[in-house]
């Protein structure tokens, strides 16, 4: 069964902290993505990766970085958390074939106080 | 610049009736479209997709229609059930990433 696992369901962090969000997939997918979901704004792409050690900026990369050292793991890093980064963060993966769906993790609700 | 738009933030439908969710896109290079369903505090789950070489795809109660000339797609759910109450996102594949709309919250009432 397809599985994308995010390390935390809920996180509360303080302003200025460095925050790591981890995502692991067990499907041997080439592509991995980080989105954030905010009311009225839908899902916005932060970063994506189509191979190990490769990364591409999405639509809203400012304030974030990513790491993909292994194929199955894609980490999102908030270098210095701010209150406007309070959001639902969603990780997804998909095969290299473009005409297939992406599979999502359960999401991490991050609150920055 | 919103390349994929869902202009109705919410929709309320009676159980048993048809639900029609709409989506518009601006980039004629998009060639694959998907619908996802999302419950609160869960990740989106894939529902149905359609390639740009087709104009209709059906899976049980769910049918997606694509009108390329109008750059418009729609999701039909018939009959609607209370368990269909969720937020629905349409998405378009551009090069190697998925671009999502803002979502439509569907409420199916008895």
PDB file of C-alpha atoms in Angstrom:
ATOM      1  CA  UNK A   1       0.000   0.000   0.000  1.00  0.00           C
ATOM      2  CA  UNK A   2       1.210   3.467  -0.907  1.00  0.00           C
ATOM      3  CA  UNK A   3       2.624   5.372   2.051  1.00  0.00           C
ATOM      4  CA  UNK A   4       3.855   8.916   2.594  1.00  0.00           C
ATOM      5  CA  UNK A   5       4.608   9.610   6.234  1.00  0.00           C
ATOM      6  CA  UNK A   6       5.211  12.983   7.829  1.00  0.00           C
ATOM      7  CA  UNK A   7       7.036  12.901  11.124  1.00  0.00           C
ATOM      8  CA  UNK A   8       4.608  15.034  13.126  1.00  0.00           C
ATOM      9  CA  UNK A   9       0.879  15.733  12.967  1.00  0.00           C
ATOM     10  CA  UNK A  10       1.073  18.847  15.147  1.00  0.00           C
ATOM     11  CA  UNK A  11       3.975  21.129  16.042  1.00  0.00           C
ATOM     12  CA  UNK A  12       4.225  24.306  18.081  1.00  0.00           C
ATOM     13  CA  UNK A  13       7.415  26.318  17.713  1.00  0.00           C
ATOM     14  CA  UNK A  14       8.622  29.711  18.837  1.00  0.00           C
ATOM     15  CA  UNK A  15       9.477  32.605  16.542  1.00  0.00           C
ATOM     16  CA  UNK A  16      13.100  32.396  15.441  1.00  0.00           C
ATOM     17  CA  UNK A  17      13.479  28.660  15.980  1.00  0.00           C
ATOM     18  CA  UNK A  18      14.867  26.424  13.261  1.00  0.00           C
ATOM     19  CA  UNK A  19      12.213  23.880  12.355  1.00  0.00           C
ATOM     20  CA  UNK A  20      12.606  20.567  10.533  1.00  0.00           C
ATOM     21  CA  UNK A  21       9.666  18.812   8.888  1.00  0.00           C
ATOM     22  CA  UNK A  22      10.438  15.309   7.744  1.00  0.00           C
ATOM     23  CA  UNK A  23       8.729  13.258   5.053  1.00  0.00           C
ATOM     24  CA  UNK A  24       9.379   9.659   4.052  1.00  0.00           C
ATOM     25  CA  UNK A  25       7.851   7.685   1.191  1.00  0.00           C
ATOM     26  CA  UNK A  26       8.087   3.953   0.635  1.00  0.00           C
ATOM     27  CA  UNK A  27       7.134   3.822  -3.042  1.00  0.00           C
ATOM     28  CA  UNK A  28      10.546   4.472  -4.613  1.00  0.00           C
ATOM     29  CA  UNK A  29       9.165   7.635  -6.214  1.00  0.00           C
ATOM     30  CA  UNK A  30      11.498  10.018  -7.991  1.00  0.00           C
ATOM     31  CA  UNK A  31       9.528  13.193  -7.299  1.00  0.00           C
ATOM     32  CA  UNK A  32       8.789  14.708  -3.916  1.00  0.00           C
ATOM     33  CA  UNK A  33       7.018  17.946  -3.061  1.00  0.00           C
ATOM     34  CA  UNK A  34       6.322  20.268  -0.159  1.00  0.00           C
ATOM     35  CA  UNK A  35       3.117  22.323  -0.159  1.00  0.00           C
ATOM     36  CA  UNK A  36       1.452  24.536   2.368  1.00  0.00           C
ATOM     37  CA  UNK A  37      -2.307  24.907   2.650  1.00  0.00           C
ATOM     38  CA  UNK A  38      -3.893  28.121   3.846  1.00  0.00           C
ATOM     39  CA  UNK A  39      -7.577  29.104   3.837  1.00  0.00           C
ATOM     40  CA  UNK A  40      -8.585  30.720   0.562  1.00  0.00           C
ATOM     41  CA  UNK A  41      -5.170  30.118  -0.987  1.00  0.00           C
ATOM     42  CA  UNK A  42      -5.323  26.413  -1.736  1.00  0.00           C
ATOM     43  CA  UNK A  43      -2.160  24.345  -1.899  1.00  0.00           C
ATOM     44  CA  UNK A  44       0.924  26.349  -2.766  1.00  0.00           C
ATOM     45  CA  UNK A  45       4.154  24.679  -3.791  1.00  0.00           C
ATOM     46  CA  UNK A  46       7.185  25.541  -1.668  1.00  0.00           C
ATOM     47  CA  UNK A  47       9.893  23.271  -3.075  1.00  0.00           C
ATOM     48  CA  UNK A  48      10.120  20.060  -5.034  1.00  0.00           C
ATOM     49  CA  UNK A  49      12.756  17.527  -5.910  1.00  0.00           C
ATOM     50  CA  UNK A  50      12.949  15.155  -8.862  1.00  0.00           C
ATOM     51  CA  UNK A  51      16.028  13.261  -7.740  1.00  0.00           C
ATOM     52  CA  UNK A  52      18.376  12.758  -4.832  1.00  0.00           C
ATOM     53  CA  UNK A  53      20.284  15.937  -4.000  1.00  0.00           C
ATOM     54  CA  UNK A  54      18.233  17.859  -6.575  1.00  0.00           C
ATOM     55  CA  UNK A  55      15.830  20.622  -5.595  1.00  0.00           C
ATOM     56  CA  UNK A  56      13.748  23.208  -7.364  1.00  0.00           C
ATOM     57  CA  UNK A  57      11.989  26.260  -6.006  1.00  0.00           C
ATOM     58  CA  UNK A  58       8.244  26.294  -6.138  1.00  0.00           C
ATOM     59  CA  UNK A  59       6.006  29.325  -5.964  1.00  0.00           C
ATOM     60  CA  UNK A  60       6.741  30.407  -2.376  1.00  0.00           C
ATOM     61  CA  UNK A  61      10.277  29.296  -1.382  1.00  0.00           C
ATOM     62  CA  UNK A  62      11.185  32.347   0.696  1.00  0.00           C
ATOM     63  CA  UNK A  63      12.016  31.464   4.281  1.00  0.00           C
ATOM     64  CA  UNK A  64      12.346  27.748   3.514  1.00  0.00           C
ATOM     65  CA  UNK A  65      15.008  25.320   2.404  1.00  0.00           C
ATOM     66  CA  UNK A  66      14.942  21.600   1.668  1.00  0.00           C
ATOM     67  CA  UNK A  67      17.194  18.591   1.786  1.00  0.00           C
ATOM     68  CA  UNK A  68      17.024  15.319  -0.122  1.00  0.00           C
ATOM     69  CA  UNK A  69      19.972  13.136   0.796  1.00  0.00           C
ATOM     70  CA  UNK A  70      18.143   9.865   0.172  1.00  0.00           C
ATOM     71  CA  UNK A  71      15.496   9.018  -2.384  1.00  0.00           C
ATOM     72  CA  UNK A  72      12.849   8.195   0.196  1.00  0.00           C
ATOM     73  CA  UNK A  73      13.288  11.240   2.413  1.00  0.00           C
ATOM     74  CA  UNK A  74      12.551  14.905   1.755  1.00  0.00           C
ATOM     75  CA  UNK A  75      12.989  17.429   4.543  1.00  0.00           C
ATOM     76  CA  UNK A  76      11.587  20.957   4.759  1.00  0.00           C
ATOM     77  CA  UNK A  77      13.537  23.418   6.880  1.00  0.00           C
ATOM     78  CA  UNK A  78      12.296  26.697   8.258  1.00  0.00           C
ATOM     79  CA  UNK A  79      15.532  28.550   8.916  1.00  0.00           C
ATOM     80  CA  UNK A  80      13.997  31.031  11.375  1.00  0.00           C
ATOM     81  CA  UNK A  81      10.334  30.382  11.991  1.00  0.00           C
ATOM     82  CA  UNK A  82       7.954  33.321  11.805  1.00  0.00           C
ATOM     83  CA  UNK A  83       4.277  33.625  12.676  1.00  0.00           C
ATOM     84  CA  UNK A  84       3.310  33.911   8.992  1.00  0.00           C
ATOM     85  CA  UNK A  85       4.633  30.378   8.533  1.00  0.00           C
ATOM     86  CA  UNK A  86       1.845  29.025  10.699  1.00  0.00           C
ATOM     87  CA  UNK A  87       0.102  26.678   8.294  1.00  0.00           C
ATOM     88  CA  UNK A  88      -0.713  23.105   7.299  1.00  0.00           C
ATOM     89  CA  UNK A  89       2.296  21.576   5.555  1.00  0.00           C
ATOM     90  CA  UNK A  90       1.769  18.722   3.124  1.00  0.00           C
ATOM     91  CA  UNK A  91       4.370  16.442   1.625  1.00  0.00           C
ATOM     92  CA  UNK A  92       3.691  14.482  -1.550  1.00  0.00           C
ATOM     93  CA  UNK A  93       5.499  12.074  -3.835  1.00  0.00           C
ATOM     94  CA  UNK A  94       4.950  10.844  -7.363  1.00  0.00           C
ATOM     95  CA  UNK A  95       6.663   8.581  -9.871  1.00  0.00           C
ATOM     96  CA  UNK A  96       8.837  10.067 -12.579  1.00  0.00           C
ATOM     97  CA  UNK A  97       6.058   9.447 -15.116  1.00  0.00           C
ATOM     98  CA  UNK A  98       4.251  12.761 -15.379  1.00  0.00           C
ATOM     99  CA  UNK A  99       0.755  11.413 -16.005  1.00  0.00           C
ATOM    100  CA  UNK A 100       0.193   9.863 -12.640  1.00  0.00           C
ATOM    101  CA  UNK A 101      -1.167  11.168  -9.409  1.00  0.00           C
ATOM    102  CA  UNK A 102       0.830  12.406  -6.458  1.00  0.00           C
ATOM    103  CA  UNK A 103       0.333  10.777  -3.085  1.00  0.00           C
ATOM    104  CA  UNK A 104       0.125  12.941   0.005  1.00  0.00           C
ATOM    105  CA  UNK A 105       1.090  12.494   3.607  1.00  0.00           C
ATOM    106  CA  UNK A 106      -1.311  13.243   6.426  1.00  0.00           C
ATOM    107  CA  UNK A 107      -0.044  16.788   6.902  1.00  0.00           C
ATOM    108  CA  UNK A 108       1.704  18.671   9.701  1.00  0.00           C
ATOM    109  CA  UNK A 109      -0.148  21.500  11.386  1.00  0.00           C
ATOM    110  CA  UNK A 110       2.589  23.946  12.409  1.00  0.00           C
ATOM    111  CA  UNK A 111       1.872  26.812  14.766  1.00  0.00           C
ATOM    112  CA  UNK A 112       4.552  29.449  15.296  1.00  0.00           C
ATOM    113  CA  UNK A 113       4.039  31.538  18.422  1.00  0.00           C
TER     114      UNK A 113
ATOM    115  CA  UNK B   1      -0.841  34.731 -10.843  1.00  0.00           C
ATOM    116  CA  UNK B   2      -3.318  31.954 -10.245  1.00  0.00           C
ATOM    117  CA  UNK B   3      -2.998  29.485 -13.094  1.00  0.00           C
ATOM    118  CA  UNK B   4      -5.675  27.156 -11.749  1.00  0.00           C
ATOM    119  CA  UNK B   5      -8.830  28.742 -10.375  1.00  0.00           C
ATOM    120  CA  UNK B   6     -11.792  27.438  -8.472  1.00  0.00           C
ATOM    121  CA  UNK B   7     -14.127  30.397  -8.320  1.00  0.00           C
ATOM    122  CA  UNK B   8     -16.676  28.873  -5.952  1.00  0.00           C
ATOM    123  CA  UNK B   9     -15.276  28.602  -2.439  1.00  0.00           C
ATOM    124  CA  UNK B  10     -18.251  26.581  -1.254  1.00  0.00           C
ATOM    125  CA  UNK B  11     -21.150  24.507  -2.517  1.00  0.00           C
ATOM    126  CA  UNK B  12     -24.100  23.030  -0.680  1.00  0.00           C
ATOM    127  CA  UNK B  13     -26.052  20.134  -2.181  1.00  0.00           C
ATOM    128  CA  UNK B  14     -28.823  17.880  -0.962  1.00  0.00           C
ATOM    129  CA  UNK B  15     -28.091  14.195  -0.568  1.00  0.00           C
ATOM    130  CA  UNK B  16     -28.961  12.249  -3.706  1.00  0.00           C
ATOM    131  CA  UNK B  17     -28.604  15.237  -6.002  1.00  0.00           C
ATOM    132  CA  UNK B  18     -25.756  16.023  -8.372  1.00  0.00           C
ATOM    133  CA  UNK B  19     -22.750  18.057  -7.213  1.00  0.00           C
ATOM    134  CA  UNK B  20     -20.870  19.987  -9.876  1.00  0.00           C
ATOM    135  CA  UNK B  21     -17.509  21.484  -9.006  1.00  0.00           C
ATOM    136  CA  UNK B  22     -15.811  23.752 -11.513  1.00  0.00           C
ATOM    137  CA  UNK B  23     -12.229  24.626 -12.303  1.00  0.00           C
ATOM    138  CA  UNK B  24     -10.632  26.974 -14.832  1.00  0.00           C
ATOM    139  CA  UNK B  25      -7.040  27.144 -15.946  1.00  0.00           C
ATOM    140  CA  UNK B  26      -5.017  29.609 -17.957  1.00  0.00           C
ATOM    141  CA  UNK B  27      -2.088  27.645 -19.363  1.00  0.00           C
ATOM    142  CA  UNK B  28      -2.891  25.753 -22.555  1.00  0.00           C
ATOM    143  CA  UNK B  29       0.267  23.674 -22.062  1.00  0.00           C
ATOM    144  CA  UNK B  30      -1.290  21.770 -19.149  1.00  0.00           C
ATOM    145  CA  UNK B  31      -1.963  18.254 -20.369  1.00  0.00           C
ATOM    146  CA  UNK B  32      -3.091  16.310 -17.326  1.00  0.00           C
ATOM    147  CA  UNK B  33      -5.672  17.260 -14.739  1.00  0.00           C
ATOM    148  CA  UNK B  34      -6.592  15.746 -11.397  1.00  0.00           C
ATOM    149  CA  UNK B  35      -9.154  16.125  -8.640  1.00  0.00           C
ATOM    150  CA  UNK B  36      -8.309  15.594  -5.000  1.00  0.00           C
ATOM    151  CA  UNK B  37     -10.548  15.383  -1.961  1.00  0.00           C
ATOM    152  CA  UNK B  38      -9.448  16.588   1.444  1.00  0.00           C
ATOM    153  CA  UNK B  39     -10.939  16.059   4.885  1.00  0.00           C
ATOM    154  CA  UNK B  40      -9.893  18.326   7.774  1.00  0.00           C
ATOM    155  CA  UNK B  41      -6.573  17.390   9.384  1.00  0.00           C
ATOM    156  CA  UNK B  42      -5.804  14.844   6.659  1.00  0.00           C
ATOM    157  CA  UNK B  43      -3.770  14.931   3.492  1.00  0.00           C
ATOM    158  CA  UNK B  44      -5.519  15.173   0.116  1.00  0.00           C
ATOM    159  CA  UNK B  45      -6.482  11.908  -1.527  1.00  0.00           C
ATOM    160  CA  UNK B  46      -6.596  11.372  -5.246  1.00  0.00           C
ATOM    161  CA  UNK B  47     -10.060  11.075  -6.742  1.00  0.00           C
ATOM    162  CA  UNK B  48      -9.972  11.047 -10.525  1.00  0.00           C
ATOM    163  CA  UNK B  49      -7.876  12.363 -13.389  1.00  0.00           C
ATOM    164  CA  UNK B  50      -8.133  13.141 -17.073  1.00  0.00           C
ATOM    165  CA  UNK B  51      -5.631  13.500 -19.857  1.00  0.00           C
ATOM    166  CA  UNK B  52      -5.968  16.381 -22.274  1.00  0.00           C
ATOM    167  CA  UNK B  53      -6.548  13.957 -25.139  1.00  0.00           C
ATOM    168  CA  UNK B  54      -9.887  13.036 -23.576  1.00  0.00           C
ATOM    169  CA  UNK B  55     -12.977  15.044 -22.778  1.00  0.00           C
ATOM    170  CA  UNK B  56     -14.530  12.759 -20.203  1.00  0.00           C
ATOM    171  CA  UNK B  57     -13.458  10.226 -17.625  1.00  0.00           C
ATOM    172  CA  UNK B  58     -15.801   8.309 -15.368  1.00  0.00           C
ATOM    173  CA  UNK B  59     -15.215   6.314 -12.195  1.00  0.00           C
ATOM    174  CA  UNK B  60     -18.308   5.175 -10.365  1.00  0.00           C
ATOM    175  CA  UNK B  61     -20.181   8.197  -9.042  1.00  0.00           C
ATOM    176  CA  UNK B  62     -17.450  10.573 -10.201  1.00  0.00           C
ATOM    177  CA  UNK B  63     -17.099  11.992 -13.702  1.00  0.00           C
ATOM    178  CA  UNK B  64     -14.640  14.611 -14.846  1.00  0.00           C
ATOM    179  CA  UNK B  65     -15.288  16.652 -17.979  1.00  0.00           C
ATOM    180  CA  UNK B  66     -12.639  18.627 -19.817  1.00  0.00           C
ATOM    181  CA  UNK B  67     -13.331  21.456 -22.253  1.00  0.00           C
ATOM    182  CA  UNK B  68      -9.948  22.415 -23.667  1.00  0.00           C
ATOM    183  CA  UNK B  69     -11.183  25.249 -25.825  1.00  0.00           C
ATOM    184  CA  UNK B  70     -12.707  26.902 -22.765  1.00  0.00           C
ATOM    185  CA  UNK B  71      -9.836  25.809 -20.484  1.00  0.00           C
ATOM    186  CA  UNK B  72     -12.413  24.457 -18.094  1.00  0.00           C
ATOM    187  CA  UNK B  73     -12.935  21.227 -16.237  1.00  0.00           C
ATOM    188  CA  UNK B  74     -15.665  20.060 -13.955  1.00  0.00           C
ATOM    189  CA  UNK B  75     -16.232  17.235 -11.501  1.00  0.00           C
ATOM    190  CA  UNK B  76     -19.694  15.699 -11.292  1.00  0.00           C
ATOM    191  CA  UNK B  77     -20.687  13.605  -8.298  1.00  0.00           C
ATOM    192  CA  UNK B  78     -23.945  11.753  -8.625  1.00  0.00           C
ATOM    193  CA  UNK B  79     -25.636  10.837  -6.430  1.00  0.00           C
ATOM    194  CA  UNK B  80     -24.066  12.999  -3.734  1.00  0.00           C
ATOM    195  CA  UNK B  81     -23.651  11.426  -0.300  1.00  0.00           C
ATOM    196  CA  UNK B  82     -22.974  12.993   3.120  1.00  0.00           C
ATOM    197  CA  UNK B  83     -19.534  11.341   3.135  1.00  0.00           C
ATOM    198  CA  UNK B  84     -18.652  13.429   0.084  1.00  0.00           C
ATOM    199  CA  UNK B  85     -18.576  16.537   2.300  1.00  0.00           C
ATOM    200  CA  UNK B  86     -14.979  17.734   2.028  1.00  0.00           C
ATOM    201  CA  UNK B  87     -12.788  20.268   0.275  1.00  0.00           C
ATOM    202  CA  UNK B  88     -12.126  19.445  -3.379  1.00  0.00           C
ATOM    203  CA  UNK B  89      -9.030  20.649  -5.178  1.00  0.00           C
ATOM    204  CA  UNK B  90      -8.444  20.537  -8.876  1.00  0.00           C
ATOM    205  CA  UNK B  91      -4.868  20.360 -10.081  1.00  0.00           C
ATOM    206  CA  UNK B  92      -3.046  20.642 -13.377  1.00  0.00           C
ATOM    207  CA  UNK B  93       0.295  19.169 -14.233  1.00  0.00           C
ATOM    208  CA  UNK B  94       2.760  21.713 -15.573  1.00  0.00           C
ATOM    209  CA  UNK B  95       6.138  20.296 -16.655  1.00  0.00           C
ATOM    210  CA  UNK B  96       7.125  18.358 -13.536  1.00  0.00           C
ATOM    211  CA  UNK B  97       4.909  19.773 -10.810  1.00  0.00           C
ATOM    212  CA  UNK B  98       1.262  19.889  -9.821  1.00  0.00           C
ATOM    213  CA  UNK B  99      -0.446  23.267  -9.616  1.00  0.00           C
ATOM    214  CA  UNK B 100      -3.513  23.374  -7.416  1.00  0.00           C
ATOM    215  CA  UNK B 101      -6.585  25.530  -7.296  1.00  0.00           C
ATOM    216  CA  UNK B 102      -7.844  27.196  -4.136  1.00  0.00           C
ATOM    217  CA  UNK B 103     -10.403  24.520  -3.372  1.00  0.00           C
ATOM    218  CA  UNK B 104     -14.185  24.246  -3.103  1.00  0.00           C
ATOM    219  CA  UNK B 105     -15.805  23.155   0.136  1.00  0.00           C
ATOM    220  CA  UNK B 106     -18.680  20.787  -0.626  1.00  0.00           C
ATOM    221  CA  UNK B 107     -21.344  20.178   1.956  1.00  0.00           C
ATOM    222  CA  UNK B 108     -23.898  17.454   1.308  1.00  0.00           C
ATOM    223  CA  UNK B 109     -26.903  17.730   3.610  1.00  0.00           C
ATOM    224  CA  UNK B 110     -29.660  15.140   4.230  1.00  0.00           C
TER     225      UNK B 110
END
